[in-house]
PDB file of C-alpha atoms and ligand atoms in Angstrom:
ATOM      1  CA  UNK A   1      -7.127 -27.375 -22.241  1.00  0.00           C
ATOM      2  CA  UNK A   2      -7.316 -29.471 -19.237  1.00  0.00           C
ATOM      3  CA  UNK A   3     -10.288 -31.323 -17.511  1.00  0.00           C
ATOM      4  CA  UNK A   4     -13.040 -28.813 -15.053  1.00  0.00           C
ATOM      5  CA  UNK A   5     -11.197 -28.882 -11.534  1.00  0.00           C
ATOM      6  CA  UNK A   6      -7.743 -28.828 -13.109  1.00  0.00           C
ATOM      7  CA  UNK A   7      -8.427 -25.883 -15.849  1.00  0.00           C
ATOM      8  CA  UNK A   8     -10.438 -23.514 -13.073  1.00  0.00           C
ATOM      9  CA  UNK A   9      -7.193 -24.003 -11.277  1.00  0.00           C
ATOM     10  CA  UNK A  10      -5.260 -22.661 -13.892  1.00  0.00           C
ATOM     11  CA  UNK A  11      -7.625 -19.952 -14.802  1.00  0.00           C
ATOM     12  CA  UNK A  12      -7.513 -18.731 -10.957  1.00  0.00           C
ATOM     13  CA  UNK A  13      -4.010 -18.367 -10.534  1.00  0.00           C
ATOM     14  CA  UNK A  14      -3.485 -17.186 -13.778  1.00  0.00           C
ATOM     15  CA  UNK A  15      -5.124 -13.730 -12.612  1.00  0.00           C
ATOM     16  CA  UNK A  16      -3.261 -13.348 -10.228  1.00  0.00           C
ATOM     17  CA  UNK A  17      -0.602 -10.313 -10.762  1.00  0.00           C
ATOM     18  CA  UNK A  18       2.613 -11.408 -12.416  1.00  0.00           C
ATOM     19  CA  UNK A  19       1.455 -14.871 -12.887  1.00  0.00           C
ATOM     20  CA  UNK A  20       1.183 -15.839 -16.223  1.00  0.00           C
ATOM     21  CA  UNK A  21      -0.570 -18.760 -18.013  1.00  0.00           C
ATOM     22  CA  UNK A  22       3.190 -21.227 -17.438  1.00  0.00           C
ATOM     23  CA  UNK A  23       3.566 -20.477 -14.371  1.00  0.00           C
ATOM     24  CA  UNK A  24       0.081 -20.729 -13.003  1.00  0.00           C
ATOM     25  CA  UNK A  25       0.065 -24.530 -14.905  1.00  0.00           C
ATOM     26  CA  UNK A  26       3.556 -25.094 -12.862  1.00  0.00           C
ATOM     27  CA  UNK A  27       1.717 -24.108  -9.832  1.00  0.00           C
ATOM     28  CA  UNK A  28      -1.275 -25.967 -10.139  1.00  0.00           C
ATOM     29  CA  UNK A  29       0.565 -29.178 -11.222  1.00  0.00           C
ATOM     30  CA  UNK A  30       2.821 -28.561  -8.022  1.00  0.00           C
ATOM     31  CA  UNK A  31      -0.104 -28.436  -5.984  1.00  0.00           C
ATOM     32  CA  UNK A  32      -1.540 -31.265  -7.484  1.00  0.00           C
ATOM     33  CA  UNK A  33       1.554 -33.539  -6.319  1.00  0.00           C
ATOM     34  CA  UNK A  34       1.586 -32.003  -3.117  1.00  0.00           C
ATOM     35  CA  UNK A  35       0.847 -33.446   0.189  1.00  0.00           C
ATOM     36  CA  UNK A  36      -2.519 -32.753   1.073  1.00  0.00           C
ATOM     37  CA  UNK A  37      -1.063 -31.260   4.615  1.00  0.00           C
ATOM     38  CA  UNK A  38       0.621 -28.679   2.661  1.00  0.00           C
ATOM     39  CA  UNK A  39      -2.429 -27.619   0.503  1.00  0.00           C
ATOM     40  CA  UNK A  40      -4.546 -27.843   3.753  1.00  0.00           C
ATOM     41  CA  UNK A  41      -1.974 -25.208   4.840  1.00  0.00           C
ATOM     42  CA  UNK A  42      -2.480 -23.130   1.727  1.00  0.00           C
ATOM     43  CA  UNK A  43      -6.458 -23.226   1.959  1.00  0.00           C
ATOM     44  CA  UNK A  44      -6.263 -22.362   5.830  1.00  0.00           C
ATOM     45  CA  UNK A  45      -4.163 -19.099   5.136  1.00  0.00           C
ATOM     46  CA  UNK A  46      -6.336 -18.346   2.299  1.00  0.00           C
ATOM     47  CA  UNK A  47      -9.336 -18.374   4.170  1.00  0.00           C
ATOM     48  CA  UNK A  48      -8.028 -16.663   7.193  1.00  0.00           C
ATOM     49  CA  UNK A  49      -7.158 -13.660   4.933  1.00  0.00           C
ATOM     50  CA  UNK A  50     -10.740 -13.388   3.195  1.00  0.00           C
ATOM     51  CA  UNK A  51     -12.328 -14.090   7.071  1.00  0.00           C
ATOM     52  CA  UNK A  52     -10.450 -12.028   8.931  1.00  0.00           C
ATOM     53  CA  UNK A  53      -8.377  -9.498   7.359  1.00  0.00           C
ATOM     54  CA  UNK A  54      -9.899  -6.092   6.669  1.00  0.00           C
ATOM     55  CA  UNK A  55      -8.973  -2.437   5.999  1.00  0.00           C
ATOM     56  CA  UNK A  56      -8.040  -0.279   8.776  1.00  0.00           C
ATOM     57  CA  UNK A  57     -11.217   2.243   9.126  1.00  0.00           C
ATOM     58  CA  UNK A  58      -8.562   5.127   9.868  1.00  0.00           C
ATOM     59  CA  UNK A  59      -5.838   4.303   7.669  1.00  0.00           C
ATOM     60  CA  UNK A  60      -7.075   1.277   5.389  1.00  0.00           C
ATOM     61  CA  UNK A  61      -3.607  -0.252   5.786  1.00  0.00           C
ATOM     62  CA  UNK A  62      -4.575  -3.957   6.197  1.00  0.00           C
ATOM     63  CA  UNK A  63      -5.736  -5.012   9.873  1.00  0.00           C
ATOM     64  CA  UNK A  64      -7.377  -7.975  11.636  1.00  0.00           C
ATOM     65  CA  UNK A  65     -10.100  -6.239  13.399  1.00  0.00           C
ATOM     66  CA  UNK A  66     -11.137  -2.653  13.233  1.00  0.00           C
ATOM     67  CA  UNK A  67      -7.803  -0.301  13.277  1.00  0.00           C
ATOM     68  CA  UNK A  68      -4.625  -1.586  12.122  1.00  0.00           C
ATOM     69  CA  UNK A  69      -1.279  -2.278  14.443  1.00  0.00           C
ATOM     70  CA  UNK A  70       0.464   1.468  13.600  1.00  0.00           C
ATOM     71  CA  UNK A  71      -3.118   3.180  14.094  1.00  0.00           C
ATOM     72  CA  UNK A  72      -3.687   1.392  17.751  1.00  0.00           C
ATOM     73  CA  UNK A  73       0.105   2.308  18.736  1.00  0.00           C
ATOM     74  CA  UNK A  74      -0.945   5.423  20.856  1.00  0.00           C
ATOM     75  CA  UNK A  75       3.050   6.288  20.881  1.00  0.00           C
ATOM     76  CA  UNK A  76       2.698   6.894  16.688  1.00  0.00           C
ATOM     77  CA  UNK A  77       2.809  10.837  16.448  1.00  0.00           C
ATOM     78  CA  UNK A  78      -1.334  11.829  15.227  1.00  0.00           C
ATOM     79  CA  UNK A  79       0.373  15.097  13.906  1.00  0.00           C
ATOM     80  CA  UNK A  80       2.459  13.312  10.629  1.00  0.00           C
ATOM     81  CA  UNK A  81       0.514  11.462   8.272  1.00  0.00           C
ATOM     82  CA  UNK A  82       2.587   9.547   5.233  1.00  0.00           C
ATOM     83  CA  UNK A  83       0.416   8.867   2.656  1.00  0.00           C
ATOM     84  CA  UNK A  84       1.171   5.499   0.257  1.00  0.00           C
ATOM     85  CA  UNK A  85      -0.450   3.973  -2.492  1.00  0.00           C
ATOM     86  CA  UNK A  86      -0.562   0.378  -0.918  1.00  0.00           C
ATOM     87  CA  UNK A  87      -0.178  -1.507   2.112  1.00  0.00           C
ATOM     88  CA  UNK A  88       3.270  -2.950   0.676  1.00  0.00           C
ATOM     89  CA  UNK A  89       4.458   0.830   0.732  1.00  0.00           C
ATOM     90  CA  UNK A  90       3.909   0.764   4.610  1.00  0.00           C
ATOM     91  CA  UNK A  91       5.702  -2.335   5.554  1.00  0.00           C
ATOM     92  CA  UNK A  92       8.509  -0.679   3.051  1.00  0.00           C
ATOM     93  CA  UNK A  93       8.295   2.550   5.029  1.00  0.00           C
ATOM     94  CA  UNK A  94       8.431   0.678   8.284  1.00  0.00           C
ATOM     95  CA  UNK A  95      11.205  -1.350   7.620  1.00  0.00           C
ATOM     96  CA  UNK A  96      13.539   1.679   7.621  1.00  0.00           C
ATOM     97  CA  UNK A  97      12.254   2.818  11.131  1.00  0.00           C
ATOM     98  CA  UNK A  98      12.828   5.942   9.983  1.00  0.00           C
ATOM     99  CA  UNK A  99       8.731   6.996  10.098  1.00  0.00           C
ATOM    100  CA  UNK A 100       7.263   7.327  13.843  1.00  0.00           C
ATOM    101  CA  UNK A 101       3.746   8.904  12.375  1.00  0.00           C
ATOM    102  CA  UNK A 102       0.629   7.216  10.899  1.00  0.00           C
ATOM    103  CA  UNK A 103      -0.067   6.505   7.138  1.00  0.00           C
ATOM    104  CA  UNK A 104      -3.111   7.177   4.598  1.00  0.00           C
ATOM    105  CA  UNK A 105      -3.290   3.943   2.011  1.00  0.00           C
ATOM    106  CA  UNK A 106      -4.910   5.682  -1.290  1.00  0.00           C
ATOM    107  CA  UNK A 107      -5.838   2.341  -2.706  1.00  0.00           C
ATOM    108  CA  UNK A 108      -3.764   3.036  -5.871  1.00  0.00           C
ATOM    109  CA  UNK A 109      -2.259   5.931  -7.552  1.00  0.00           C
ATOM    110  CA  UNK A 110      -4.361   8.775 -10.049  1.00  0.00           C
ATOM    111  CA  UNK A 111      -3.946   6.884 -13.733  1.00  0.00           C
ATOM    112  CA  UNK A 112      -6.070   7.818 -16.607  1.00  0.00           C
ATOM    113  CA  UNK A 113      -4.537   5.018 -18.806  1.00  0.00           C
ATOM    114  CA  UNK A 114      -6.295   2.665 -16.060  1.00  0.00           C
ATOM    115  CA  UNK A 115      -9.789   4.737 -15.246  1.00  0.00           C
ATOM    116  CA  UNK A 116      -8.185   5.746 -11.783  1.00  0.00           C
ATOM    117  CA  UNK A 117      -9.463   9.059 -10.819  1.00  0.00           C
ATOM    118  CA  UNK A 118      -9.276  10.376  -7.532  1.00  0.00           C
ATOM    119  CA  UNK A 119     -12.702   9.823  -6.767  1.00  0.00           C
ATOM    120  CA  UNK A 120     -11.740   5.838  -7.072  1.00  0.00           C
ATOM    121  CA  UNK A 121      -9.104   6.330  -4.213  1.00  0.00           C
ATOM    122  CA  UNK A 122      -9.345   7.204  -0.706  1.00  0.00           C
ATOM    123  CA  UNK A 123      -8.849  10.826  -0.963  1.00  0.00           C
ATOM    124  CA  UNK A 124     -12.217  12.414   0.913  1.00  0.00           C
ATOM    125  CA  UNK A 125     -11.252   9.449   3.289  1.00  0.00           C
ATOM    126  CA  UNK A 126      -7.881  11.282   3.533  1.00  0.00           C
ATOM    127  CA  UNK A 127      -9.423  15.187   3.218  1.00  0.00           C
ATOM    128  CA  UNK A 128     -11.891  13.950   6.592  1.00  0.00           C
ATOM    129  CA  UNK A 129      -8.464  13.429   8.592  1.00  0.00           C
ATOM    130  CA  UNK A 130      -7.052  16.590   8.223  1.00  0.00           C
ATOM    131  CA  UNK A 131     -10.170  18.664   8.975  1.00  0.00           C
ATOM    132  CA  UNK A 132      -9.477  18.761  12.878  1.00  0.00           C
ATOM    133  CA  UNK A 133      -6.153  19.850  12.763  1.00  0.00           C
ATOM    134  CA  UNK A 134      -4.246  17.428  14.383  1.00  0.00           C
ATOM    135  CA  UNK A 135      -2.159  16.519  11.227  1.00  0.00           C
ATOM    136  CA  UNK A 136       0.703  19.381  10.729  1.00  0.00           C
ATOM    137  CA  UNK A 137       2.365  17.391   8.332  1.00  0.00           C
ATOM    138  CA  UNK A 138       1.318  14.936   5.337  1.00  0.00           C
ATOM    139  CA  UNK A 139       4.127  13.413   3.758  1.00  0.00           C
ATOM    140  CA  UNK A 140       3.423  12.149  -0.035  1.00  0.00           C
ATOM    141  CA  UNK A 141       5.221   8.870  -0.496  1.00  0.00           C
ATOM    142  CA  UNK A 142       3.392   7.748  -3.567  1.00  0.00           C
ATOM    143  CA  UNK A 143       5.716   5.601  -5.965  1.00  0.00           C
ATOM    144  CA  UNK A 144       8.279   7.370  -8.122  1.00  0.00           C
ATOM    145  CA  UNK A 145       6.641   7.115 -10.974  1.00  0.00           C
ATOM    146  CA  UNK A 146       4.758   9.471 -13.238  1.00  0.00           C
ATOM    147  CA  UNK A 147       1.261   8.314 -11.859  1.00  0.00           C
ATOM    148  CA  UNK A 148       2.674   8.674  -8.438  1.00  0.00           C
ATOM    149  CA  UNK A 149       3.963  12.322  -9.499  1.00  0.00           C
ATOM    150  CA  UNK A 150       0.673  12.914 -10.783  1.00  0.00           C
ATOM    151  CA  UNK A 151      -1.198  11.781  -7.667  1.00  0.00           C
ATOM    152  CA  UNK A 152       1.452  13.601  -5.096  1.00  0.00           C
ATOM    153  CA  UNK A 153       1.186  16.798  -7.116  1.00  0.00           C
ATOM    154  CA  UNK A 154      -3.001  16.717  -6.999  1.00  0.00           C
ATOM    155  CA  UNK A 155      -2.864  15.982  -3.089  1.00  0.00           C
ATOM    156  CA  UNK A 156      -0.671  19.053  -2.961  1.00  0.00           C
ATOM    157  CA  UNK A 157      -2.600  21.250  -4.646  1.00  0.00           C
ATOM    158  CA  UNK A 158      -5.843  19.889  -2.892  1.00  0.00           C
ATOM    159  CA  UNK A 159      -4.196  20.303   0.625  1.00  0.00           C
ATOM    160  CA  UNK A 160      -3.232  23.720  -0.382  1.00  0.00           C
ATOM    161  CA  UNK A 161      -5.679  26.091   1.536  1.00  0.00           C
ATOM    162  CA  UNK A 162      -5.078  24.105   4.908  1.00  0.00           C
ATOM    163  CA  UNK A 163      -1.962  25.241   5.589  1.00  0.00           C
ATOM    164  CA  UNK A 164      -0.380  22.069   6.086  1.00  0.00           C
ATOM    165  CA  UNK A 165       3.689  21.207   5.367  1.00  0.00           C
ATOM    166  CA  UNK A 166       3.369  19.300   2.809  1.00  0.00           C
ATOM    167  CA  UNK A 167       6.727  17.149   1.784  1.00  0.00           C
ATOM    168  CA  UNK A 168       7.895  14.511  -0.596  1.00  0.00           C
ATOM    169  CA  UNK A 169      10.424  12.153  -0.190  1.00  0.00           C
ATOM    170  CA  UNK A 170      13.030  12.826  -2.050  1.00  0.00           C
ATOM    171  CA  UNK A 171      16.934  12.136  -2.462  1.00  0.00           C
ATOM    172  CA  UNK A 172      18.096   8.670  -4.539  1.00  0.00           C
ATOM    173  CA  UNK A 173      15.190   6.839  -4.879  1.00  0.00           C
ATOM    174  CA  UNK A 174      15.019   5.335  -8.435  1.00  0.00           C
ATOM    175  CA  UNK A 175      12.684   7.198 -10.569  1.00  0.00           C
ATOM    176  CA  UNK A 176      10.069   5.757 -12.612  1.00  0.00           C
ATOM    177  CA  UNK A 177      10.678   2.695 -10.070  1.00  0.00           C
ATOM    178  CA  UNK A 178       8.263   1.333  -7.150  1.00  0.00           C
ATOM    179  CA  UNK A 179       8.763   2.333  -3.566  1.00  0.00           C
ATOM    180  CA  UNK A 180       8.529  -1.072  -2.124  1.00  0.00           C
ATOM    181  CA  UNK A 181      11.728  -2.502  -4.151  1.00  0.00           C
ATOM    182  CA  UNK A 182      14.083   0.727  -2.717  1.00  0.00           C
ATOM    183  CA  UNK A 183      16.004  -0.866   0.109  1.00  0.00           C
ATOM    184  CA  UNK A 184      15.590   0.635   3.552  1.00  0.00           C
ATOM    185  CA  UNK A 185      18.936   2.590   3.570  1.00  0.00           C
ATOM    186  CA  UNK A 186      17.727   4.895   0.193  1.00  0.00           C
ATOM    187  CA  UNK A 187      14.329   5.068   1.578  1.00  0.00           C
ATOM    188  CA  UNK A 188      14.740   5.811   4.821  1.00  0.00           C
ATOM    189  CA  UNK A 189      17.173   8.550   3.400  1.00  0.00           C
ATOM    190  CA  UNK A 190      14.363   9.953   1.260  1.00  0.00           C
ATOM    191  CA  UNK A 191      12.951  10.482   4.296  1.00  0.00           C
ATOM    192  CA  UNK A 192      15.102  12.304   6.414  1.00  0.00           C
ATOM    193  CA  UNK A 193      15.855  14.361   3.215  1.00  0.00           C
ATOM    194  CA  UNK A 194      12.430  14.771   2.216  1.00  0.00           C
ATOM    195  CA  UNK A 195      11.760  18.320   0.496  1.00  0.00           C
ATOM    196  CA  UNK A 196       8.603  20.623   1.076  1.00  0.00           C
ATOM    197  CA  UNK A 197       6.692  20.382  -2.184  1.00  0.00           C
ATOM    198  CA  UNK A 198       5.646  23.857  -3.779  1.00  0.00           C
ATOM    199  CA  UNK A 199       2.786  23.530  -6.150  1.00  0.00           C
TER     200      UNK A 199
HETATM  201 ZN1   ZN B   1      -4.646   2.122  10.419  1.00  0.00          ZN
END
Protein backbone atom coordinates (compact mmCIF):
# COMPACT_ATOMS: atom_id res chain seq x y z
CA UNK A 1 0.00 0.00 0.00
CA UNK A 2 2.66 2.37 0.89
CA UNK A 3 6.22 2.98 -0.58
CA UNK A 4 9.40 0.08 0.62
CA UNK A 5 10.70 1.73 3.99
CA UNK A 6 7.24 2.92 4.99
CA UNK A 7 5.21 -0.52 4.17
CA UNK A 8 8.14 -2.89 5.95
CA UNK A 9 7.33 -0.61 8.80
CA UNK A 10 3.92 -1.44 8.83
CA UNK A 11 4.38 -5.06 8.12
CA UNK A 12 6.85 -5.24 11.31
CA UNK A 13 4.74 -3.87 13.80
CA UNK A 14 1.84 -5.34 12.52
CA UNK A 15 3.17 -8.83 13.96
CA UNK A 16 3.57 -7.80 16.81
CA UNK A 17 0.86 -9.33 19.43
CA UNK A 18 -2.30 -7.27 19.70
CA UNK A 19 -1.25 -4.91 17.09
CA UNK A 20 -3.29 -4.90 14.26
CA UNK A 21 -2.89 -3.56 10.68
CA UNK A 22 -4.56 0.41 12.10
CA UNK A 23 -2.74 0.58 14.70
CA UNK A 24 0.63 -0.49 13.45
CA UNK A 25 -0.06 2.38 10.39
CA UNK A 26 -0.84 4.89 13.51
CA UNK A 27 2.40 3.85 14.91
CA UNK A 28 4.52 4.03 12.08
CA UNK A 29 3.07 7.41 10.93
CA UNK A 30 3.75 8.59 14.65
CA UNK A 31 7.16 7.58 14.35
CA UNK A 32 7.54 9.06 11.19
CA UNK A 33 6.70 12.68 12.70
CA UNK A 34 8.71 12.05 15.56
CA UNK A 35 11.84 13.66 16.63
CA UNK A 36 14.62 11.72 15.57
CA UNK A 37 15.92 11.85 19.47
CA UNK A 38 12.93 9.97 20.38
CA UNK A 39 13.24 7.20 17.67
CA UNK A 40 17.04 7.13 18.47
CA UNK A 41 15.63 6.25 21.94
CA UNK A 42 13.37 3.56 20.56
CA UNK A 43 16.22 1.88 18.35
CA UNK A 44 18.72 2.05 21.43
CA UNK A 45 16.24 0.04 23.73
CA UNK A 46 15.52 -2.21 20.94
CA UNK A 47 18.89 -3.15 20.41
CA UNK A 48 19.88 -3.39 23.98
CA UNK A 49 17.14 -6.07 24.41
CA UNK A 50 18.25 -8.31 21.29
CA UNK A 51 22.23 -7.60 22.60
CA UNK A 52 21.94 -8.13 25.90
CA UNK A 53 18.97 -9.71 27.26
CA UNK A 54 18.90 -13.49 27.52
CA UNK A 55 17.15 -16.37 29.34
CA UNK A 56 18.14 -17.22 32.73
CA UNK A 57 20.08 -20.77 32.30
CA UNK A 58 18.32 -21.90 35.70
CA UNK A 59 15.06 -20.41 35.45
CA UNK A 60 14.78 -18.85 31.79
CA UNK A 61 13.01 -15.86 33.36
CA UNK A 62 14.61 -13.01 31.32
CA UNK A 63 18.22 -11.84 32.58
CA UNK A 64 21.11 -9.65 31.39
CA UNK A 65 23.90 -12.02 31.78
CA UNK A 66 23.85 -15.63 32.75
CA UNK A 67 21.22 -16.13 35.84
CA UNK A 68 18.48 -13.82 36.33
CA UNK A 69 18.03 -11.20 39.49
CA UNK A 70 15.59 -13.83 41.71
CA UNK A 71 18.05 -16.83 40.75
CA UNK A 72 21.38 -14.77 42.00
CA UNK A 73 19.37 -13.62 45.29
CA UNK A 74 21.05 -16.34 47.55
CA UNK A 75 18.24 -15.26 50.31
CA UNK A 76 15.35 -16.84 47.61
CA UNK A 77 14.41 -20.25 49.38
CA UNK A 78 16.14 -23.25 46.62
CA UNK A 79 13.46 -25.58 48.28
CA UNK A 80 10.02 -23.79 46.49
CA UNK A 81 9.96 -23.58 42.92
CA UNK A 82 6.72 -21.63 41.22
CA UNK A 83 6.44 -22.58 37.93
CA UNK A 84 4.81 -19.84 35.20
CA UNK A 85 4.19 -19.84 31.72
CA UNK A 86 6.03 -16.45 31.00
CA UNK A 87 8.28 -14.00 32.34
CA UNK A 88 5.19 -11.49 32.73
CA UNK A 89 3.76 -14.20 35.24
CA UNK A 90 6.93 -13.57 37.45
CA UNK A 91 6.95 -9.87 37.66
CA UNK A 92 2.97 -10.56 38.43
CA UNK A 93 3.97 -13.03 41.13
CA UNK A 94 6.55 -10.65 42.48
CA UNK A 95 4.56 -7.78 42.70
CA UNK A 96 2.46 -9.33 45.50
CA UNK A 97 5.65 -10.15 47.60
CA UNK A 98 3.89 -12.84 48.65
CA UNK A 99 6.54 -15.59 46.83
CA UNK A 100 10.16 -15.75 48.60
CA UNK A 101 11.19 -19.02 46.32
CA UNK A 102 12.52 -19.30 42.73
CA UNK A 103 10.41 -19.80 39.50
CA UNK A 104 10.51 -22.31 36.36
CA UNK A 105 9.34 -20.15 33.02
CA UNK A 106 7.75 -23.09 30.71
CA UNK A 107 7.94 -20.93 27.66
CA UNK A 108 4.15 -21.26 27.11
CA UNK A 109 1.42 -23.44 28.24
CA UNK A 110 0.53 -27.39 26.70
CA UNK A 111 -2.06 -26.35 23.61
CA UNK A 112 -2.87 -28.74 20.91
CA UNK A 113 -4.98 -26.09 19.04
CA UNK A 114 -1.41 -24.27 18.72
CA UNK A 115 1.15 -27.48 18.19
CA UNK A 116 2.39 -26.88 21.89
CA UNK A 117 3.36 -30.12 23.34
CA UNK A 118 5.36 -30.47 26.25
CA UNK A 119 8.31 -31.39 24.49
CA UNK A 120 8.15 -27.57 22.97
CA UNK A 121 8.35 -26.19 26.64
CA UNK A 122 10.88 -26.30 29.23
CA UNK A 123 9.72 -29.26 31.05
CA UNK A 124 13.05 -31.77 31.07
CA UNK A 125 14.64 -28.26 31.81
CA UNK A 126 12.22 -28.26 34.80
CA UNK A 127 12.34 -32.40 35.53
CA UNK A 128 16.65 -31.74 35.74
CA UNK A 129 15.88 -29.30 38.82
CA UNK A 130 14.10 -31.47 40.89
CA UNK A 131 16.37 -34.52 40.54
CA UNK A 132 18.70 -33.46 43.57
CA UNK A 133 16.19 -32.91 45.95
CA UNK A 134 16.50 -29.60 46.99
CA UNK A 135 12.99 -28.54 45.70
CA UNK A 136 10.20 -29.82 48.39
CA UNK A 137 7.71 -27.85 46.84
CA UNK A 138 6.69 -26.84 43.09
CA UNK A 139 3.94 -24.59 42.97
CA UNK A 140 1.91 -24.62 39.45
CA UNK A 141 0.95 -21.07 38.66
CA UNK A 142 0.16 -21.59 35.03
CA UNK A 143 -2.74 -19.18 33.79
CA UNK A 144 -6.33 -20.01 34.69
CA UNK A 145 -7.23 -21.14 31.73
CA UNK A 146 -8.01 -24.52 30.24
CA UNK A 147 -4.47 -24.82 28.57
CA UNK A 148 -3.02 -23.75 31.82
CA UNK A 149 -5.29 -26.55 33.59
CA UNK A 150 -4.11 -28.83 31.10
CA UNK A 151 -0.41 -28.04 31.54
CA UNK A 152 -0.66 -27.86 35.64
CA UNK A 153 -2.50 -31.17 35.65
CA UNK A 154 0.41 -32.98 33.25
CA UNK A 155 3.26 -31.45 35.57
CA UNK A 156 1.34 -33.08 38.38
CA UNK A 157 1.03 -36.22 37.17
CA UNK A 158 4.72 -36.14 35.80
CA UNK A 159 6.06 -35.00 39.28
CA UNK A 160 4.09 -37.73 40.79
CA UNK A 161 6.70 -40.48 41.74
CA UNK A 162 9.07 -37.77 43.39
CA UNK A 163 7.26 -37.19 46.19
CA UNK A 164 7.12 -33.62 45.95
CA UNK A 165 4.02 -31.18 47.45
CA UNK A 166 2.73 -30.22 44.67
CA UNK A 167 0.11 -27.05 44.94
CA UNK A 168 -1.92 -24.75 42.81
CA UNK A 169 -2.91 -21.47 43.44
CA UNK A 170 -6.12 -21.26 44.05
CA UNK A 171 -8.91 -18.98 45.73
CA UNK A 172 -10.58 -15.90 43.41
CA UNK A 173 -8.55 -15.71 40.62
CA UNK A 174 -10.72 -15.25 37.46
CA UNK A 175 -11.02 -18.37 35.57
CA UNK A 176 -10.48 -18.76 32.01
CA UNK A 177 -8.52 -15.29 32.60
CA UNK A 178 -4.55 -14.59 32.48
CA UNK A 179 -2.49 -14.46 35.62
CA UNK A 180 -0.69 -11.32 34.83
CA UNK A 181 -4.05 -9.06 34.68
CA UNK A 182 -5.17 -10.47 38.53
CA UNK A 183 -4.15 -7.61 40.77
CA UNK A 184 -1.66 -8.37 43.51
CA UNK A 185 -4.24 -8.53 46.40
CA UNK A 186 -6.26 -11.79 44.54
CA UNK A 187 -3.01 -13.19 43.56
CA UNK A 188 -1.09 -12.96 46.29
CA UNK A 189 -4.23 -14.52 48.06
CA UNK A 190 -4.13 -17.47 45.67
CA UNK A 191 -1.09 -17.92 47.10
CA UNK A 192 -1.33 -18.06 50.61
CA UNK A 193 -4.50 -20.18 49.91
CA UNK A 194 -2.99 -22.31 47.44
CA UNK A 195 -4.40 -26.05 47.58
CA UNK A 196 -2.27 -29.35 47.20
CA UNK A 197 -3.29 -30.71 43.82
CA UNK A 198 -4.34 -34.53 43.79
CA UNK A 199 -4.07 -36.06 40.40
ZN1 LIG B 1 16.62 -17.40 36.93
Amino acid sequence: MYEGAVQDLIDELGRLPGVGPKSAQRIAFHLLAAESADVGRLIAALTRVQEEVRFCTTCYNVAEGEQCRICRDPRRDPALICVVEESKDVVAIERTREFRGRYHVLGGAISPIDGVGPDELRIRELMARLTDGTVTELILATDPNLEGEATAAYLARLVKPMGLRVTRPASGLPVGGDLEYADEVTLGRAFEGRRLLDV
